[in-house]
Amino acid sequence: MDQSSYRLLQLLSLACLACRSTSSSITTYGTIIPQSPIVEIGMEFTATCVVNEAAKATVDNIYWMCGGVTVPKEQYTKINDSAVNVTIHITRETGKWLLCKKNESSSFLNKSITIHGIHLIKGYPPEKPENLSCMAVQSDQQISSSVTCTWQPGKVEEETGTTFTLFGSIIAINQNYSTKAQESSGCINFGTFPSYMELDIWVDVQNYLGKVQSDILAINDPNEMVKTNPPSDVNIISENTFSRTLLVSWKHPIHETIVKLKYNIRFCTVGSGDWTEVPPNDTESSKESFRLQNLKPDMEHVVQVRCMHYTGYGYWSDWSANTTARTPEDKPTSKPDLWRVVIPSQGKSERRVEVICKDPVESNGRIRGYNIKIQDGAWEAVPVNGSELNSRSQERKIIPLYQIPLSDKRKCSIELKAWNSVGESPRASLGIPKLSHEPPPVASLSCFNQDRRLWVEWQPPNVEATGVTEYVLEWVSISDGTIDWQREPRHNRKAPIKGNLQKFKLYNISVYPMYFGWTGKPLTTASFLEQGAPLEGPSVKVRRTGKNDAEVEWMEIPLDKQRGFITNYTIFYITGGKERCKEAHHALIQICICWISSQYLCAFKLPLIKCNCARCP
């Protein structure tokens, strides 16, 4: 409002007030124009105080207060003897109440009378909505006539009376539609969905301080803002002659004369949740089938399909419900992991060799058995129980296959093939040399803990031409004899153990250099994945007491309760009324304690490994 308009409004208001004050039976001191205004933060605001005769005051003894603070006289403007203006700058900190007051004074006290007050409602003009987007969804076999739009509204202040209106215009027929909207969304109904007709959609925001319009969303083809239902009747066909493919088919959710679609397919193995999407270029056409390729045989796969407008504009439908199917079996394409356990015979110059293995990594079906050949003998079939060995399991179990008595002076070669319902795997071989002719071990071996894993580090054998083709890392639980192993390339010098090691359990870790399939001599060390305090101390008894000494003895703590390497023992005893202690080497099971008084007490912080005793001097 310009200054001349405001002045005219002010004069009319004063005239009305004069008429009201003369006709009213209620005594009033005055009023402020305007009443309870909406004021814009950051702008100047002018109010006028009109004083009635009942106030017995003139503008000379009128003053203004805002938020409990007196407004300086420099901001007043006298209009006439009964009206005075005040102009204030509106900020966030400006008080809510603006008061026009009369100052009365006498020789005894100073007091004031409030002529009138107004409540200031502060705010900003509306902000321009941003990022307007709209969507139309499928309803039965058509597109719904209602279009839902969303936007970012900017800051909204409730006291300023902000309203949102969503507008739509069909350009070809010059037909406009509008509807009241919420703060950040609205739904406009066009009666019938305007397929293939240009649309303009925008949002108007208005409050007491102004009005603003969003950018116009120009839509050349409304089908490009459609979200259809997912594809229907998704089906998967498994074909026995194609072990690595699945044929996926589906039906269009809506007729292509209404919306032409393209498709997207994703799949994963059951239980993994690791989805793989088919490249978009492979499913851009409006086809209703696709062959998934390069899958793993004998694996159950989950497939989902979705669709959207063929141009890539608009919205993807939701994914279809899960559909599952299993690829057919195929013969194993990798060899079994062949290994052995060598057990020396007591008092004889021979060994007992137990042949063990794990499934081929690429079993491609349930392994039903193995064919094994020892040295130059015939092939023998070793069936396995399907409940014990299943290629669908994530765990590769260890299968005992065969036991061989073998003289220390003989060598032995073993060959092994796995088979399933389709065929045999490639052949694995393992050679066990004469005991006196074992190829050399690795030069050094150590273990360390890192990132909650046990790492093994080694150096190659100390020979010029080792012929090492790979390394086998073997770990054996000391407590229960559980064994496992893994293979590492010939160039590796360290590797983390990939098996399921348990904390506080002692393992013998061995590294075998492999020489073209023949096992070299192992180098072994003991290690823990993680160590902890012993679960109990040793059982102690006194073997002998003397006048000034005593000899105590203790038993070794059970291995499963040690939970780490025993480094030393500390013996506590009391002599002369004072507690004393003595360190004992970890190899001792006996120690002498010398004392003066007849009182003693023995206790142990750490347990031991059984060995020789030591005597007091």
XYZ file of C-alpha atoms in Angstrom:
617
model
C 0.000 0.000 0.000
C 1.424 3.421 -1.012
C 1.528 6.452 1.277
C -1.484 8.258 -0.253
C -3.692 5.165 0.020
C -2.656 4.604 3.595
C -3.391 8.299 4.395
C -6.890 8.029 2.900
C -7.619 4.866 4.858
C -6.358 6.554 7.984
C -8.682 9.569 7.552
C -11.702 7.347 6.910
C -10.885 5.295 9.990
C -10.608 8.420 12.104
C -14.002 9.619 10.853
C -15.615 6.303 11.708
C -14.039 6.323 15.137
C -15.325 9.810 15.790
C -18.859 8.737 14.921
C -18.597 5.586 17.045
C -17.175 7.418 20.041
C -20.084 9.899 20.083
C -22.781 7.252 19.710
C -21.383 4.548 21.984
C -22.663 4.219 25.541
C -19.394 2.566 26.592
C -16.575 4.902 27.613
C -13.360 4.226 25.699
C -10.081 6.074 25.850
C -9.167 5.488 22.244
C -8.113 2.925 19.710
C -5.222 1.900 17.448
C -5.415 1.532 13.719
C -5.015 -1.117 12.349
C -6.430 -3.753 14.722
C -4.372 -6.945 15.343
C -2.311 -6.640 12.137
C -0.194 -9.287 10.359
C 3.238 -7.673 10.070
C 6.155 -8.747 7.899
C 9.480 -9.385 9.555
C 12.157 -7.097 8.179
C 9.723 -4.347 7.168
C 8.563 -1.056 8.710
C 5.138 -0.959 10.374
C 3.108 2.192 11.137
C 0.215 2.334 13.597
C -2.036 5.273 14.604
C -3.348 5.931 18.105
C -6.617 7.929 18.172
C -7.459 9.432 21.591
C -11.075 9.997 22.647
C -12.321 12.931 24.796
C -12.794 10.552 27.708
C -9.051 10.103 27.927
C -8.636 13.815 28.748
C -5.334 13.751 26.933
C -3.622 15.224 23.957
C -1.010 13.693 21.762
C 1.608 15.662 23.694
C 1.318 13.327 26.672
C 0.841 10.117 24.614
C 3.680 7.602 24.279
C 4.106 4.112 22.751
C 5.429 0.853 24.239
C 6.324 -2.368 22.402
C 7.215 -5.531 24.286
C 7.549 -3.588 27.523
C 10.018 -1.088 26.028
C 9.174 2.571 25.358
C 9.456 3.509 21.701
C 11.669 6.603 21.204
C 9.860 9.919 20.441
C 11.797 10.202 17.180
C 9.588 7.447 15.772
C 6.317 9.372 16.458
C 4.410 11.491 13.923
C 1.671 13.877 15.130
C -1.395 13.915 12.879
C -3.574 16.270 14.921
C -4.372 16.968 18.567
C -6.062 13.558 18.998
C -4.027 11.219 16.717
C -0.381 10.238 16.593
C 1.526 7.677 14.484
C 4.418 5.388 15.459
C 6.702 3.583 13.025
C 8.712 0.537 14.200
C 11.029 -1.928 12.430
C 9.700 -5.512 12.744
C 12.197 -8.190 13.750
C 11.956 -11.640 15.293
C 12.633 -9.999 18.666
C 9.874 -7.375 18.357
C 7.352 -7.771 21.191
C 3.875 -9.155 20.558
C 2.010 -6.184 22.045
C 2.086 -2.576 20.850
C 0.479 -0.203 23.426
C -0.647 3.412 23.188
C -0.390 4.949 26.673
C -1.223 8.274 28.395
C 1.301 9.614 30.842
C -0.160 11.209 34.009
C 2.033 12.781 36.642
C 1.644 14.608 39.932
C 3.987 15.768 42.632
C 3.441 12.542 44.560
C 3.477 9.752 41.923
C 3.844 8.972 38.272
C 1.379 6.675 36.597
C 0.167 5.833 33.100
C -3.103 4.782 31.517
C -3.272 2.392 28.549
C -5.341 3.986 25.843
C -5.366 0.869 23.644
C -3.180 -2.058 22.568
C -2.878 -4.319 19.547
C -1.422 -7.827 19.111
C 1.240 -8.065 16.407
C 1.316 -11.288 14.381
C 4.756 -11.525 12.791
C 5.740 -13.559 9.789
C 6.975 -13.699 6.227
C 5.277 -13.818 2.849
C 4.975 -17.413 1.549
C 8.024 -19.090 0.028
C 7.988 -20.490 -3.475
C 7.308 -24.264 -3.623
C 10.115 -26.282 -5.220
C 10.582 -29.685 -6.872
C 7.001 -30.199 -7.965
C 6.354 -33.718 -9.256
C 3.159 -35.623 -10.029
C 2.098 -39.249 -10.358
C -0.938 -41.080 -11.708
C -1.475 -44.720 -10.717
C -3.226 -47.593 -12.392
C -6.867 -48.222 -11.432
C -8.249 -51.528 -12.735
C -7.270 -51.575 -16.426
C -7.111 -47.781 -16.799
C -5.090 -44.898 -15.364
C -6.810 -43.098 -12.509
C -8.205 -39.636 -13.302
C -6.766 -38.381 -9.998
C -3.195 -37.125 -10.146
C -1.209 -36.879 -6.914
C 1.473 -34.189 -6.693
C 4.141 -33.482 -4.109
C 6.513 -30.547 -3.567
C 8.825 -28.920 -1.077
C 6.838 -26.082 0.489
C 9.540 -24.008 2.134
C 8.947 -22.555 5.588
C 5.280 -22.334 6.606
C 4.060 -20.216 9.538
C 0.625 -21.176 10.833
C -0.218 -17.722 12.256
C -0.013 -16.098 8.820
C -2.923 -18.183 7.494
C -1.042 -20.011 4.728
C -3.120 -21.927 2.167
C -2.068 -24.143 -0.752
C -3.970 -24.591 -3.998
C -3.061 -27.127 -6.679
C -3.891 -26.138 -10.252
C -4.006 -28.162 -13.472
C -4.703 -27.064 -17.014
C -5.348 -29.195 -20.102
C -3.823 -27.028 -22.816
C -5.666 -28.429 -25.859
C -9.164 -27.738 -24.488
C -8.218 -24.802 -22.279
C -9.784 -26.537 -19.290
C -8.557 -25.544 -15.798
C -8.908 -27.513 -12.569
C -8.011 -26.595 -9.003
C -8.233 -28.072 -5.530
C -7.241 -27.118 -2.015
C -4.042 -28.913 -1.047
C -2.060 -29.826 2.015
C 1.279 -28.300 2.904
C 3.388 -30.544 0.665
C 0.956 -32.639 -1.372
C -2.359 -32.541 -3.157
C -4.582 -34.532 -5.467
C -6.334 -33.064 -8.504
C -9.049 -34.896 -10.426
C -9.292 -34.355 -14.188
C -12.502 -36.383 -14.555
C -10.807 -38.618 -17.123
C -7.077 -39.189 -17.335
C -5.855 -36.888 -20.146
C -3.724 -39.400 -22.083
C -1.554 -37.885 -24.823
C -2.712 -34.323 -23.946
C -0.365 -31.589 -22.766
C -0.777 -30.529 -19.149
C 0.415 -27.623 -17.025
C 0.422 -28.183 -13.249
C 1.448 -25.680 -10.579
C 0.922 -24.748 -6.929
C -0.208 -21.391 -5.504
C 0.682 -20.480 -1.913
C -0.996 -17.555 -0.182
C -1.021 -16.009 3.272
C -1.935 -12.644 4.816
C 1.371 -11.177 3.617
C 1.400 -12.259 0.001
C 1.039 -14.877 -2.688
C 3.560 -16.912 -4.695
C 3.380 -19.541 -7.435
C 5.628 -22.521 -8.125
C 7.280 -23.075 -11.471
C 4.857 -24.645 -13.938
C 5.345 -28.385 -14.441
C 4.827 -28.800 -18.198
C 3.914 -32.389 -19.092
C 3.977 -33.188 -22.812
C 2.620 -36.722 -22.362
C 0.780 -37.489 -19.100
C 1.555 -41.195 -19.596
C 5.122 -40.300 -18.610
C 4.003 -39.644 -15.031
C 2.212 -42.987 -14.682
C 2.988 -45.725 -12.162
C 1.319 -48.970 -13.194
C 0.725 -52.151 -11.240
C 3.553 -54.716 -11.256
C 3.601 -57.291 -14.062
C 1.134 -60.098 -13.419
C 1.356 -63.906 -13.677
C 5.152 -64.036 -13.309
C 6.237 -67.608 -14.034
C 9.611 -69.402 -14.173
C 10.314 -72.475 -16.267
C 13.288 -74.731 -15.468
C 14.471 -76.736 -18.496
C 16.436 -79.937 -17.893
C 18.595 -79.436 -20.951
C 19.729 -75.977 -19.776
C 21.281 -76.258 -16.324
C 22.399 -72.615 -16.142
C 19.271 -70.835 -17.396
C 15.711 -70.106 -16.290
C 12.951 -68.872 -18.589
C 10.925 -66.051 -16.978
C 7.535 -65.001 -18.371
C 4.900 -62.469 -17.292
C 1.873 -60.523 -18.513
C 1.458 -56.784 -19.107
C -0.395 -55.144 -16.195
C -2.182 -52.766 -18.609
C -2.885 -52.791 -22.334
C -0.069 -51.290 -24.363
C -2.507 -49.008 -26.240
C -2.978 -47.192 -22.923
C 0.636 -47.238 -21.681
C 3.559 -48.810 -23.513
C 5.987 -50.337 -21.009
C 9.511 -51.597 -20.577
C 10.636 -54.099 -17.941
C 13.297 -54.687 -15.329
C 14.220 -58.103 -13.851
C 16.248 -58.960 -10.781
C 17.142 -62.312 -9.198
C 19.112 -63.861 -6.340
C 19.635 -67.260 -4.753
C 17.183 -68.134 -1.998
C 18.295 -66.757 1.366
C 21.083 -64.522 0.051
C 19.262 -61.209 -0.526
C 22.086 -60.203 -2.888
C 20.071 -59.141 -5.932
C 21.446 -59.067 -9.470
C 19.622 -56.923 -12.044
C 19.424 -57.804 -15.704
C 21.045 -54.976 -17.749
C 18.256 -52.507 -18.714
C 19.116 -52.659 -22.424
C 18.200 -56.360 -22.457
C 14.585 -55.716 -21.373
C 13.760 -52.346 -22.943
C 11.160 -53.735 -25.357
C 7.623 -54.652 -24.387
C 8.415 -58.390 -24.448
C 6.746 -60.763 -22.012
C 9.556 -63.259 -21.428
C 13.290 -63.367 -20.824
C 15.874 -66.123 -20.344
C 18.188 -65.677 -17.364
C 21.638 -67.064 -18.170
C 24.929 -67.932 -16.451
C 23.172 -69.132 -13.302
C 24.552 -71.781 -10.953
C 23.159 -75.269 -11.499
C 21.020 -76.882 -8.783
C 20.350 -73.586 -7.012
C 16.963 -72.174 -6.051
C 16.552 -68.654 -7.415
C 14.100 -65.877 -6.552
C 12.923 -63.649 -9.425
C 11.035 -60.326 -9.416
C 9.875 -58.145 -12.342
C 8.787 -54.491 -12.521
C 7.827 -52.084 -15.328
C 7.530 -48.401 -16.306
C 6.770 -46.173 -19.312
C 9.023 -47.236 -22.189
C 10.632 -43.778 -22.471
C 12.129 -44.052 -18.981
C 10.063 -41.131 -17.693
C 7.611 -41.625 -14.863
C 7.823 -44.229 -12.146
C 8.800 -47.860 -11.824
C 6.007 -50.075 -10.620
C 6.496 -51.997 -7.413
C 8.368 -55.286 -7.783
C 6.206 -58.311 -8.416
C 5.847 -60.919 -5.685
C 8.666 -63.462 -5.307
C 8.647 -66.337 -7.764
C 11.103 -69.167 -7.195
C 12.525 -72.032 -9.246
C 15.562 -74.295 -9.158
C 18.037 -74.717 -11.990
C 18.663 -78.350 -13.010
C 21.719 -80.277 -11.842
C 24.860 -80.467 -13.936
C 27.982 -82.545 -13.514
C 30.612 -81.088 -11.137
C 32.962 -78.689 -12.882
C 35.671 -78.500 -10.184
C 37.573 -81.249 -8.443
C 37.076 -82.316 -4.820
C 39.422 -80.926 -2.169
C 41.474 -84.040 -1.314
C 43.522 -84.294 1.913
C 44.785 -86.863 4.400
C 45.486 -87.446 8.087
C 48.646 -89.440 8.885
C 48.669 -91.302 12.226
C 51.977 -92.984 13.240
C 51.599 -96.553 14.551
C 52.942 -97.336 18.012
C 56.146 -99.358 17.842
C 55.850 -100.101 14.121
C 57.560 -98.597 11.109
C 54.280 -97.833 9.394
C 51.626 -95.150 9.236
C 47.859 -95.218 9.086
C 46.589 -92.787 6.455
C 42.988 -91.625 6.575
C 41.824 -90.098 3.279
C 39.404 -87.171 3.711
C 37.907 -84.599 1.351
C 35.485 -81.730 0.869
C 32.900 -81.306 -1.862
C 33.942 -79.647 -5.108
C 33.272 -75.922 -4.927
C 31.306 -76.245 -8.168
C 29.396 -79.399 -7.271
C 26.432 -78.308 -9.428
C 24.192 -80.756 -7.591
C 24.086 -83.090 -4.614
C 27.238 -85.204 -4.450
C 26.147 -88.840 -4.222
C 29.527 -90.485 -3.946
C 33.216 -90.611 -4.798
C 35.400 -92.847 -6.934
C 38.811 -93.421 -5.369
C 41.954 -95.131 -6.631
C 44.925 -95.989 -4.416
C 48.282 -96.289 -6.195
C 47.846 -98.617 -9.187
C 44.717 -100.294 -7.904
C 41.260 -100.232 -9.389
C 38.742 -97.493 -8.917
C 36.442 -98.063 -5.955
C 33.108 -96.361 -5.366
C 32.484 -94.722 -1.981
C 28.832 -93.614 -1.672
C 28.013 -90.786 0.725
C 24.847 -90.073 2.647
C 22.976 -87.135 1.129
C 22.068 -85.893 4.613
C 25.762 -85.570 5.432
C 26.864 -83.852 2.248
C 24.670 -81.446 0.343
C 25.915 -78.958 -2.233
C 23.014 -76.635 -1.404
C 24.455 -76.011 2.041
C 26.796 -73.062 2.544
C 29.127 -75.274 4.622
C 31.535 -77.676 2.942
C 31.672 -80.638 5.303
C 34.683 -82.917 5.714
C 34.055 -86.472 4.502
C 36.151 -89.458 5.706
C 36.616 -91.784 2.728
C 39.261 -94.439 3.162
C 41.998 -95.752 5.497
C 45.337 -97.062 4.248
C 48.090 -98.816 6.247
C 51.321 -97.482 4.759
C 54.910 -98.476 5.529
C 57.283 -95.631 6.369
C 59.441 -96.841 3.470
C 56.644 -96.714 0.888
C 55.087 -93.859 -0.999
C 51.481 -93.691 -2.094
C 49.442 -91.788 -4.660
C 45.680 -91.216 -4.345
C 43.206 -90.153 -7.017
C 39.643 -89.022 -6.368
C 36.570 -88.018 -8.402
C 33.166 -86.877 -7.112
C 29.918 -87.674 -8.886
C 26.305 -86.571 -8.817
C 23.197 -87.620 -10.777
C 24.585 -86.093 -13.996
C 28.250 -87.036 -14.062
C 31.765 -87.012 -12.619
C 33.992 -84.146 -11.517
C 37.566 -83.541 -12.712
C 40.134 -85.708 -10.950
C 42.010 -84.654 -7.786
C 45.303 -86.298 -6.820
C 47.488 -86.411 -3.711
C 50.895 -87.997 -3.144
C 52.280 -89.185 0.206
C 56.085 -89.634 -0.011
C 58.304 -92.060 1.941
C 58.823 -90.819 5.475
C 62.568 -90.412 4.890
C 62.041 -88.644 1.565
C 59.581 -85.949 2.547
C 60.398 -82.703 0.679
C 61.629 -79.842 2.906
C 59.239 -77.764 5.070
C 58.771 -74.012 4.988
C 61.649 -72.039 6.488
C 59.655 -70.338 9.241
C 56.138 -70.179 10.621
C 54.345 -67.736 12.935
C 50.797 -66.685 13.838
C 49.301 -63.345 14.813
C 45.844 -61.934 15.552
C 44.389 -59.124 13.477
C 40.801 -57.910 12.979
C 39.498 -60.834 15.081
C 41.089 -63.347 12.749
C 44.068 -65.629 13.156
C 46.704 -65.002 10.494
C 49.426 -67.456 9.490
C 52.739 -66.198 8.085
C 55.533 -68.314 6.614
C 58.646 -68.243 4.457
C 59.261 -70.675 1.569
C 61.575 -73.701 1.980
C 65.314 -72.985 2.085
C 66.177 -74.659 -1.218
C 67.058 -73.121 -4.549
C 64.493 -74.909 -6.719
C 61.632 -75.882 -4.453
C 59.061 -76.848 -7.043
C 56.377 -75.643 -4.629
C 53.034 -75.379 -6.426
C 50.839 -74.348 -3.488
C 50.591 -74.397 0.305
C 48.080 -76.175 2.521
C 47.217 -74.538 5.859
C 45.917 -77.091 8.350
C 44.518 -76.476 11.828
C 43.674 -79.111 14.439
C 41.856 -78.468 17.708
C 43.949 -79.864 20.574
C 40.884 -80.438 22.745
C 38.739 -82.512 20.366
C 40.931 -83.251 17.315
C 38.687 -81.389 14.866
C 40.613 -80.802 11.643
C 40.224 -78.426 8.708
C 42.406 -76.976 5.971
C 42.616 -74.454 3.156
C 44.816 -73.981 0.103
C 46.896 -70.918 -0.723
C 48.726 -70.005 -3.990
C 52.474 -70.577 -4.198
C 53.248 -66.838 -4.151
C 51.388 -66.214 -0.853
C 53.421 -65.672 2.327
C 50.561 -65.066 4.755
C 46.835 -65.677 4.946
C 43.966 -65.522 7.469
C 42.461 -68.830 8.526
C 39.018 -68.994 6.937
C 37.584 -71.680 9.175
C 35.331 -71.288 12.190
C 37.920 -71.052 14.988
C 36.675 -70.779 18.558
C 38.020 -68.300 21.091
C 40.131 -69.620 23.998
C 40.738 -72.944 22.188
C 44.284 -74.139 21.411
C 45.034 -75.165 17.826
C 48.028 -76.768 16.175
C 48.634 -74.743 13.013
C 50.637 -76.467 10.268
C 51.821 -75.322 6.851
C 52.524 -77.983 4.192
C 54.399 -77.007 1.028
C 52.952 -78.982 -1.881
C 55.305 -80.204 -4.625
C 53.209 -80.967 -7.717
C 50.625 -82.791 -5.604
C 53.082 -84.428 -3.172
C 52.994 -83.282 0.451
C 56.107 -81.736 1.928
C 57.172 -81.955 5.537
C 54.975 -79.743 7.743
C 56.073 -77.039 10.136
C 53.723 -76.695 13.113
C 53.073 -74.149 15.850
C 50.390 -73.797 18.539
C 48.154 -70.738 18.682
C 44.901 -69.253 19.989
C 42.438 -67.123 18.076
C 41.930 -65.190 21.334
C 43.269 -65.762 24.857
C 41.558 -65.167 28.193
C 42.127 -65.670 31.905
C 42.150 -69.304 33.113
C 38.802 -70.573 34.339
C 40.354 -72.059 37.489
C 43.631 -72.386 39.367
C 45.539 -75.645 39.910
C 44.795 -78.139 42.652
C 47.537 -77.762 45.299
C 48.815 -80.119 48.022
C 51.728 -79.961 50.463
C 54.205 -82.767 49.903
C 56.582 -82.049 52.748
C 57.022 -79.608 55.604
C 60.190 -78.868 57.512
C 61.175 -76.614 60.324
C 61.839 -73.666 58.055
C 60.508 -74.801 54.674
C 57.703 -76.605 52.875
C 57.353 -78.280 49.518
C 54.090 -77.876 47.566
C 52.874 -79.600 44.434
C 50.022 -78.856 41.978
C 48.335 -80.546 39.088
C 48.165 -79.112 35.603
C 44.948 -77.256 34.772
C 42.784 -79.111 32.212
C 43.515 -77.859 28.711
C 39.967 -76.693 27.983
C 40.111 -74.451 31.069
C 43.496 -72.856 30.416
C 42.117 -70.518 27.692
C 45.605 -69.304 26.797
C 49.318 -70.016 27.146
C 50.427 -70.424 30.779
C 53.424 -68.141 31.315
C 54.111 -68.382 35.051
C 52.672 -69.033 38.528
C 52.754 -66.751 41.544
C 52.696 -68.433 44.966
C 51.449 -66.392 47.927
C 52.205 -67.365 51.534
C 52.154 -65.712 54.943
C 55.169 -65.719 57.229
C 55.717 -63.595 60.279
C 52.206 -62.214 59.867
C 53.053 -60.735 56.462
C 51.970 -61.890 53.022
C 54.791 -62.764 50.687
C 54.941 -64.123 47.132
C 57.295 -66.087 44.948
C 57.331 -66.415 41.145
C 57.389 -69.947 39.774
C 58.490 -70.811 36.250
C 55.661 -72.006 34.063
C 57.359 -75.379 33.617
C 57.318 -76.259 37.361
C 54.829 -78.446 39.142
C 56.726 -78.426 42.469
C 58.346 -75.606 44.411
C 59.783 -75.123 47.916
C 58.713 -72.270 50.167
C 60.963 -71.223 53.061
C 59.435 -69.434 56.050
C 60.156 -68.479 59.647
C 56.817 -68.916 61.393
C 54.655 -72.012 61.303
C 51.930 -70.277 59.236
C 51.802 -70.376 55.461
C 49.293 -69.955 52.681
C 49.693 -70.929 49.018
C 47.542 -69.507 46.180
C 48.001 -69.354 42.404
C 47.242 -66.665 39.843
C 48.216 -68.687 36.771
C 48.324 -72.415 36.009
C 51.090 -74.565 34.502
C 52.579 -77.080 32.133
C 53.844 -80.261 33.808
C 57.628 -80.603 34.036
C 60.495 -81.018 36.567
C 60.390 -79.792 40.151
C 62.709 -77.320 41.873
C 64.006 -77.479 45.449
C 64.698 -74.663 47.901
C 68.356 -74.141 48.801
